XYZ file of C-alpha atoms in Angstrom:
117
model
C 23.770 8.157 6.726
C 20.457 6.553 5.897
C 19.803 4.363 8.504
C 15.955 3.826 7.855
C 14.624 3.196 4.462
C 10.772 3.544 4.069
C 8.680 2.121 1.074
C 5.041 1.422 0.411
C 3.744 4.863 0.238
C 1.561 6.640 -2.107
C -2.300 7.664 -3.275
C -5.304 5.777 -1.963
C -8.925 6.417 -2.097
C -10.822 6.997 1.154
C -11.397 3.426 2.364
C -8.656 1.628 0.932
C -5.404 0.510 2.542
C -1.745 0.567 2.455
C 1.094 -1.305 3.831
C 3.972 0.662 4.759
C 7.296 -0.995 5.058
C 10.779 0.282 6.747
C 13.964 -1.565 6.687
C 16.782 -1.189 8.964
C 19.631 -3.001 7.540
C 22.494 -0.603 9.289
C 21.558 -1.279 12.814
C 21.140 -3.987 15.511
C 17.520 -4.152 14.880
C 16.835 -6.337 17.699
C 18.136 -3.476 20.148
C 15.342 -0.461 18.995
C 11.833 0.121 19.619
C 10.623 1.230 15.884
C 7.835 3.154 15.238
C 5.911 5.097 12.773
C 5.110 8.835 13.099
C 3.187 11.331 10.993
C 3.452 14.843 10.010
C 0.728 17.636 8.330
C 2.105 21.019 7.429
C 1.453 23.176 10.785
C 1.565 20.376 13.085
C 3.850 18.796 14.656
C 5.100 15.037 14.249
C 2.736 12.650 16.003
C 3.103 8.848 16.689
C 1.069 6.584 14.790
C 2.129 3.470 16.161
C 5.478 1.826 17.826
C 6.631 -1.550 18.805
C 9.429 -2.658 21.040
C 12.108 -5.182 20.518
C 9.781 -7.704 22.397
C 6.601 -7.048 20.342
C 4.858 -4.918 22.414
C 2.628 -2.082 20.762
C 1.317 1.335 20.955
C -0.855 2.967 19.142
C -1.995 6.681 18.457
C -5.831 7.396 19.279
C -6.479 8.120 15.632
C -4.757 4.487 14.457
C -6.419 2.248 17.041
C -8.652 -0.184 15.277
C -7.400 0.576 11.581
C -3.580 0.239 11.658
C -1.701 -2.788 12.484
C 2.099 -2.122 13.506
C 4.347 -5.523 13.072
C 7.888 -6.163 12.667
C 10.185 -9.055 11.543
C 13.163 -9.227 13.035
C 14.687 -11.788 10.716
C 14.355 -9.307 7.987
C 15.212 -6.213 9.889
C 11.973 -4.781 8.921
C 8.929 -3.038 10.468
C 5.528 -2.634 8.921
C 2.279 -0.333 9.112
C -0.555 -1.898 7.965
C -3.089 0.976 7.085
C -6.934 0.025 6.400
C -10.036 2.113 6.066
C -8.049 5.220 5.108
C -9.317 8.530 5.526
C -8.339 11.697 3.775
C -7.086 13.187 7.415
C -4.457 10.209 7.259
C -2.968 12.278 4.645
C 0.744 13.124 5.695
C 4.281 12.047 5.509
C 5.010 9.147 7.397
C 8.113 8.907 9.053
C 10.035 5.653 10.501
C 11.895 5.819 13.633
C 14.257 3.795 15.801
C 14.809 4.606 19.170
C 17.658 2.651 21.221
C 16.581 3.164 24.907
C 19.674 1.794 26.454
C 22.105 4.535 24.869
C 19.742 7.209 23.704
C 20.501 6.782 20.373
C 17.499 7.287 17.626
C 17.453 7.499 13.768
C 14.752 8.841 11.520
C 13.540 7.676 7.946
C 13.587 10.377 5.085
C 9.671 10.343 5.500
C 7.214 8.975 2.427
C 4.194 10.744 1.202
C 0.705 8.917 2.087
C -2.471 10.767 0.271
C -5.999 9.601 0.856
C -8.265 11.079 -1.559
C -11.778 11.770 -0.825
């Protein structure tokens, strides 16, 4: 069943901003490291950013300085604020949840982000 629900994608011009949201209402949210990955046809799914249950963050190289991941444990939601978007950011973005203790993970359905030149 669907455990993660993404929203906030769409079409934006180069240099613009979007904020992605991922709600996880059906899991024990505070037990999971949450993250965003993206996938372009012909490429492997790659890490954009993740955030642990304690708030530690990691970013892929392309996201550093432009994207910010955050989590609101009270709302069971993570966010990805994407600024200064570039056409190469165009991809399907996937929310991910990993329970490190029991090796349990979930993927969202993916949401399209398209950045025009």
